[in-house]
mmCIF file of C-alpha atoms in Angstrom:
data_model
loop_
_atom_site.group_PDB
_atom_site.id
_atom_site.type_symbol
_atom_site.label_atom_id
_atom_site.label_comp_id
_atom_site.label_asym_id
_atom_site.label_seq_id
_atom_site.Cartn_x
_atom_site.Cartn_y
_atom_site.Cartn_z
ATOM 1 C CA UNK F 1 -20.846 -15.613 41.724
ATOM 2 C CA UNK F 2 -19.398 -14.416 38.419
ATOM 3 C CA UNK F 3 -19.694 -17.797 36.722
ATOM 4 C CA UNK F 4 -15.930 -17.976 36.186
ATOM 5 C CA UNK F 5 -14.227 -20.799 38.051
ATOM 6 C CA UNK F 6 -10.568 -21.177 38.872
ATOM 7 C CA UNK F 7 -8.668 -24.088 40.344
ATOM 8 C CA UNK F 8 -6.871 -24.557 42.575
ATOM 9 C CA UNK F 9 -7.671 -21.848 45.116
ATOM 10 C CA UNK F 10 -4.308 -22.082 46.770
ATOM 11 C CA UNK F 11 -1.012 -23.479 45.591
ATOM 12 C CA UNK F 12 2.246 -23.723 47.504
ATOM 13 C CA UNK F 13 5.319 -24.874 45.672
ATOM 14 C CA UNK F 14 9.085 -24.528 45.669
ATOM 15 C CA UNK F 15 11.367 -22.439 43.513
ATOM 16 C CA UNK F 16 12.237 -24.022 40.209
ATOM 17 C CA UNK F 17 9.000 -25.959 40.000
ATOM 18 C CA UNK F 18 6.241 -25.763 37.403
ATOM 19 C CA UNK F 19 2.522 -25.316 38.065
ATOM 20 C CA UNK F 20 -0.647 -25.149 36.015
ATOM 21 C CA UNK F 21 -3.577 -22.916 36.854
ATOM 22 C CA UNK F 22 -6.939 -23.673 35.351
ATOM 23 C CA UNK F 23 -9.844 -21.425 34.412
ATOM 24 C CA UNK F 24 -13.336 -22.124 33.120
ATOM 25 C CA UNK F 25 -15.048 -19.059 31.645
ATOM 26 C CA UNK F 26 -18.697 -18.117 31.982
ATOM 27 C CA UNK F 27 -20.978 -20.131 29.800
ATOM 28 C CA UNK F 28 -20.953 -18.627 26.314
ATOM 29 C CA UNK F 29 -17.927 -16.385 26.844
ATOM 30 C CA UNK F 30 -15.261 -16.829 24.198
ATOM 31 C CA UNK F 31 -12.527 -14.614 25.639
ATOM 32 C CA UNK F 32 -10.342 -15.539 28.569
ATOM 33 C CA UNK F 33 -7.904 -13.154 30.197
ATOM 34 C CA UNK F 34 -5.170 -13.847 32.746
ATOM 35 C CA UNK F 35 -3.989 -11.298 35.299
ATOM 36 C CA UNK F 36 -1.362 -11.280 38.018
ATOM 37 C CA UNK F 37 -1.757 -9.302 41.217
ATOM 38 C CA UNK F 38 1.359 -9.080 43.339
ATOM 39 C CA UNK F 39 1.419 -7.575 46.825
ATOM 40 C CA UNK F 40 0.407 -3.898 46.745
ATOM 41 C CA UNK F 41 0.196 -3.963 42.976
ATOM 42 C CA UNK F 42 -2.709 -3.499 40.656
ATOM 43 C CA UNK F 43 -3.805 -6.243 38.345
ATOM 44 C CA UNK F 44 -1.246 -6.776 35.620
ATOM 45 C CA UNK F 45 -2.619 -8.107 32.361
ATOM 46 C CA UNK F 46 -0.757 -11.180 31.179
ATOM 47 C CA UNK F 47 -2.517 -12.599 28.146
ATOM 48 C CA UNK F 48 -5.872 -12.959 26.385
ATOM 49 C CA UNK F 49 -7.281 -15.805 24.336
ATOM 50 C CA UNK F 50 -10.310 -15.608 22.115
ATOM 51 C CA UNK F 51 -11.945 -18.781 20.887
ATOM 52 C CA UNK F 52 -8.710 -20.725 21.157
ATOM 53 C CA UNK F 53 -6.426 -18.137 19.607
ATOM 54 C CA UNK F 54 -4.056 -15.767 21.351
ATOM 55 C CA UNK F 55 -5.573 -12.289 21.008
ATOM 56 C CA UNK F 56 -3.425 -9.955 23.091
ATOM 57 C CA UNK F 57 -0.284 -10.163 25.166
ATOM 58 C CA UNK F 58 0.736 -8.093 28.133
ATOM 59 C CA UNK F 59 3.596 -8.334 30.575
ATOM 60 C CA UNK F 60 3.883 -12.087 30.470
ATOM 61 C CA UNK F 61 7.258 -13.616 31.191
ATOM 62 C CA UNK F 62 8.762 -16.141 28.813
ATOM 63 C CA UNK F 63 8.632 -18.694 31.648
ATOM 64 C CA UNK F 64 4.847 -18.381 31.548
ATOM 65 C CA UNK F 65 2.581 -19.724 28.845
ATOM 66 C CA UNK F 66 -1.114 -20.192 28.370
ATOM 67 C CA UNK F 67 -3.555 -21.879 26.085
ATOM 68 C CA UNK F 68 -7.279 -22.094 25.522
ATOM 69 C CA UNK F 69 -8.780 -25.436 24.693
ATOM 70 C CA UNK F 70 -11.677 -26.299 22.331
ATOM 71 C CA UNK F 71 -14.077 -26.417 25.288
ATOM 72 C CA UNK F 72 -12.898 -22.828 25.997
ATOM 73 C CA UNK F 73 -11.296 -23.522 29.338
ATOM 74 C CA UNK F 74 -7.829 -22.096 29.718
ATOM 75 C CA UNK F 75 -4.657 -23.031 31.506
ATOM 76 C CA UNK F 76 -1.801 -20.815 32.610
ATOM 77 C CA UNK F 77 1.506 -22.626 32.961
ATOM 78 C CA UNK F 78 4.211 -21.133 35.155
ATOM 79 C CA UNK F 79 7.637 -22.749 35.048
ATOM 80 C CA UNK F 80 11.036 -22.288 36.698
ATOM 81 C CA UNK F 81 9.186 -20.560 39.489
ATOM 82 C CA UNK F 82 10.859 -17.801 41.452
ATOM 83 C CA UNK F 83 9.967 -16.260 44.801
ATOM 84 C CA UNK F 84 8.752 -13.156 42.975
ATOM 85 C CA UNK F 85 6.119 -15.170 41.158
ATOM 86 C CA UNK F 86 4.163 -15.446 44.392
ATOM 87 C CA UNK F 87 0.930 -13.602 43.662
ATOM 88 C CA UNK F 88 -2.788 -13.859 43.063
ATOM 89 C CA UNK F 89 -3.582 -15.006 39.554
ATOM 90 C CA UNK F 90 -6.978 -14.060 38.218
ATOM 91 C CA UNK F 91 -8.789 -15.303 35.204
ATOM 92 C CA UNK F 92 -11.560 -13.277 33.592
ATOM 93 C CA UNK F 93 -13.891 -13.874 30.706
ATOM 94 C CA UNK F 94 -15.993 -11.788 28.367
ATOM 95 C CA UNK F 95 -18.365 -12.505 25.541
ATOM 96 C CA UNK F 96 -16.592 -10.730 22.726
ATOM 97 C CA UNK F 97 -13.147 -10.569 21.229
ATOM 98 C CA UNK F 98 -12.320 -7.238 22.766
ATOM 99 C CA UNK F 99 -13.844 -4.950 25.270
ATOM 100 C CA UNK F 100 -16.114 -2.856 23.049
ATOM 101 C CA UNK F 101 -18.228 -1.935 26.013
ATOM 102 C CA UNK F 102 -18.348 -5.401 27.503
ATOM 103 C CA UNK F 103 -16.950 -5.805 30.972
ATOM 104 C CA UNK F 104 -14.858 -8.730 32.065
ATOM 105 C CA UNK F 105 -16.084 -11.172 34.692
ATOM 106 C CA UNK F 106 -13.449 -12.328 37.120
ATOM 107 C CA UNK F 107 -12.930 -15.629 38.845
ATOM 108 C CA UNK F 108 -12.017 -15.830 42.541
ATOM 109 C CA UNK F 109 -8.312 -16.208 41.789
ATOM 110 C CA UNK F 110 -5.560 -18.685 42.578
ATOM 111 C CA UNK F 111 -3.112 -17.717 45.287
ATOM 112 C CA UNK F 112 0.342 -18.997 44.409
ATOM 113 C CA UNK F 113 3.026 -19.087 47.046
ATOM 114 C CA UNK F 114 6.552 -19.965 45.991
ATOM 115 C CA UNK F 115 8.863 -20.923 48.865
ATOM 116 C CA UNK X 1 5.473 2.920 33.769
ATOM 117 C CA UNK X 2 2.153 3.160 35.559
ATOM 118 C CA UNK X 3 -0.333 4.467 33.005
ATOM 119 C CA UNK X 4 -3.255 4.356 35.416
ATOM 120 C CA UNK X 5 -2.679 5.689 38.904
ATOM 121 C CA UNK X 6 -4.734 5.645 42.060
ATOM 122 C CA UNK X 7 -2.731 7.816 44.383
ATOM 123 C CA UNK X 8 -4.820 7.242 47.486
ATOM 124 C CA UNK X 9 -4.267 3.729 48.821
ATOM 125 C CA UNK X 10 -7.089 4.098 51.319
ATOM 126 C CA UNK X 11 -10.152 6.192 52.113
ATOM 127 C CA UNK X 12 -12.372 6.221 55.167
ATOM 128 C CA UNK X 13 -15.903 7.649 54.971
ATOM 129 C CA UNK X 14 -18.842 7.779 57.336
ATOM 130 C CA UNK X 15 -21.996 5.909 56.372
ATOM 131 C CA UNK X 16 -24.430 8.133 54.494
ATOM 132 C CA UNK X 17 -21.747 10.503 53.254
ATOM 133 C CA UNK X 18 -20.239 10.718 49.797
ATOM 134 C CA UNK X 19 -17.212 8.614 48.858
ATOM 135 C CA UNK X 20 -15.012 9.993 46.103
ATOM 136 C CA UNK X 21 -12.387 7.743 44.605
ATOM 137 C CA UNK X 22 -9.905 9.224 42.173
ATOM 138 C CA UNK X 23 -7.902 7.900 39.285
ATOM 139 C CA UNK X 24 -5.407 9.584 36.969
ATOM 140 C CA UNK X 25 -4.130 8.327 33.659
ATOM 141 C CA UNK X 26 -1.329 9.310 31.354
ATOM 142 C CA UNK X 27 -2.377 8.040 27.932
ATOM 143 C CA UNK X 28 -4.783 10.475 26.272
ATOM 144 C CA UNK X 29 -5.690 7.790 23.728
ATOM 145 C CA UNK X 30 -7.547 5.651 26.277
ATOM 146 C CA UNK X 31 -11.127 5.406 25.070
ATOM 147 C CA UNK X 32 -12.898 3.398 27.729
ATOM 148 C CA UNK X 33 -12.725 3.427 31.501
ATOM 149 C CA UNK X 34 -14.112 1.043 34.085
ATOM 150 C CA UNK X 35 -14.368 0.717 37.840
ATOM 151 C CA UNK X 36 -14.167 -2.617 39.589
ATOM 152 C CA UNK X 37 -14.862 -3.472 43.203
ATOM 153 C CA UNK X 38 -13.051 -6.250 45.016
ATOM 154 C CA UNK X 39 -13.931 -7.925 48.275
ATOM 155 C CA UNK X 40 -11.348 -10.046 50.115
ATOM 156 C CA UNK X 41 -10.965 -13.569 48.747
ATOM 157 C CA UNK X 42 -13.046 -12.729 45.674
ATOM 158 C CA UNK X 43 -12.251 -11.623 42.163
ATOM 159 C CA UNK X 44 -12.940 -8.059 41.042
ATOM 160 C CA UNK X 45 -16.544 -7.275 40.118
ATOM 161 C CA UNK X 46 -17.486 -4.813 37.419
ATOM 162 C CA UNK X 47 -19.156 -1.715 38.814
ATOM 163 C CA UNK X 48 -19.551 0.992 36.206
ATOM 164 C CA UNK X 49 -17.908 2.196 33.015
ATOM 165 C CA UNK X 50 -17.669 5.280 30.840
ATOM 166 C CA UNK X 51 -16.705 5.898 27.264
ATOM 167 C CA UNK X 52 -14.276 8.688 26.467
ATOM 168 C CA UNK X 53 -16.997 10.473 24.478
ATOM 169 C CA UNK X 54 -18.939 11.079 27.692
ATOM 170 C CA UNK X 55 -18.094 12.991 30.814
ATOM 171 C CA UNK X 56 -20.540 11.383 33.208
ATOM 172 C CA UNK X 57 -22.270 8.072 33.699
ATOM 173 C CA UNK X 58 -24.648 7.280 36.506
ATOM 174 C CA UNK X 59 -25.964 3.996 37.858
ATOM 175 C CA UNK X 60 -27.933 4.208 41.065
ATOM 176 C CA UNK X 61 -25.681 5.351 43.871
ATOM 177 C CA UNK X 62 -22.608 5.237 41.626
ATOM 178 C CA UNK X 63 -21.523 8.002 39.281
ATOM 179 C CA UNK X 64 -18.334 8.130 37.271
ATOM 180 C CA UNK X 65 -16.965 11.444 36.053
ATOM 181 C CA UNK X 66 -14.382 11.807 33.314
ATOM 182 C CA UNK X 67 -12.275 14.919 32.841
ATOM 183 C CA UNK X 68 -10.322 14.293 29.671
ATOM 184 C CA UNK X 69 -8.367 17.535 29.754
ATOM 185 C CA UNK X 70 -7.073 16.668 33.214
ATOM 186 C CA UNK X 71 -6.811 12.952 32.410
ATOM 187 C CA UNK X 72 -8.746 12.311 35.564
ATOM 188 C CA UNK X 73 -11.498 9.905 36.475
ATOM 189 C CA UNK X 74 -13.510 9.798 39.651
ATOM 190 C CA UNK X 75 -16.110 7.511 41.178
ATOM 191 C CA UNK X 76 -18.726 8.988 43.475
ATOM 192 C CA UNK X 77 -20.750 6.793 45.796
ATOM 193 C CA UNK X 78 -23.752 8.490 47.384
ATOM 194 C CA UNK X 79 -24.838 7.625 50.002
ATOM 195 C CA UNK X 80 -22.015 5.372 51.151
ATOM 196 C CA UNK X 81 -22.997 2.153 52.875
ATOM 197 C CA UNK X 82 -20.966 -0.267 55.011
ATOM 198 C CA UNK X 83 -21.330 -2.883 52.267
ATOM 199 C CA UNK X 84 -19.380 -0.593 49.944
ATOM 200 C CA UNK X 85 -16.242 -1.277 51.992
ATOM 201 C CA UNK X 86 -13.918 -2.912 49.493
ATOM 202 C CA UNK X 87 -10.931 -2.221 47.260
ATOM 203 C CA UNK X 88 -11.828 -0.214 44.166
ATOM 204 C CA UNK X 89 -9.783 -0.470 40.981
ATOM 205 C CA UNK X 90 -10.043 1.848 38.035
ATOM 206 C CA UNK X 91 -9.060 0.489 34.638
ATOM 207 C CA UNK X 92 -8.578 1.919 31.171
ATOM 208 C CA UNK X 93 -8.453 0.456 27.711
ATOM 209 C CA UNK X 94 -7.414 1.548 24.255
ATOM 210 C CA UNK X 95 -9.293 0.465 21.150
ATOM 211 C CA UNK X 96 -10.985 -2.448 22.935
ATOM 212 C CA UNK X 97 -7.596 -3.833 23.832
ATOM 213 C CA UNK X 98 -6.379 -5.086 27.180
ATOM 214 C CA UNK X 99 -7.365 -3.399 30.398
ATOM 215 C CA UNK X 100 -4.755 -1.489 32.358
ATOM 216 C CA UNK X 101 -5.565 -1.353 36.046
ATOM 217 C CA UNK X 102 -4.627 1.044 38.777
ATOM 218 C CA UNK X 103 -3.256 -0.211 42.085
ATOM 219 C CA UNK X 104 -6.553 0.186 43.911
ATOM 220 C CA UNK X 105 -8.005 2.252 46.737
ATOM 221 C CA UNK X 106 -9.293 0.578 49.866
ATOM 222 C CA UNK X 107 -12.578 2.185 50.919
ATOM 223 C CA UNK X 108 -13.824 1.754 54.443
ATOM 224 C CA UNK X 109 -17.311 2.981 55.305
ATOM 225 C CA UNK X 110 -17.876 3.225 59.035
ATOM 226 C CA UNK X 111 -21.176 3.664 60.914
#
């Protein structure tokens, strides 16, 4: 158990809809990262928040947005969903602002299926 | 543009033997490399890392080797155990920035 929790575990929705994925980092971790893993793909970095502020951005679509709240939990919002958005979405957390030798701890993921 | 590549999607090794997982990268500026292990229905778990100023890091049965001139990273598992069966991802970072992951290699250790 990494200490990172993600809800829901599974999500099935239709094209055009909007969903929200939730992540609670490990106790004391200030950074939250979001990743997408599509079929046969590696983990693609989407976005990082550190202590409520956006810290780094990866290949995140404009239809996607995220935020980190004062209690440090984070939400990833996916809108105007397309079939290609079906994937595993992972959240990870780390203690510091960047890597600097600190590994990221991953949650179990949310499997999103868009039909 | 895949900056971190794991060209072998799968590897099968007998228990007790050495498992060697390979990873190639294209950006010579990467300064930190990590290996993660992932079991089905779980998130990736950190395994071992290496800074670009080193060429080897060892932790128990796991050793990571870095060949900067070849832009090549490898993970050695000795001896391999059935519990090591998982998908292994290598990842690289630049200046403590985001991690860039490879596509993973599925390791199967059979008795």
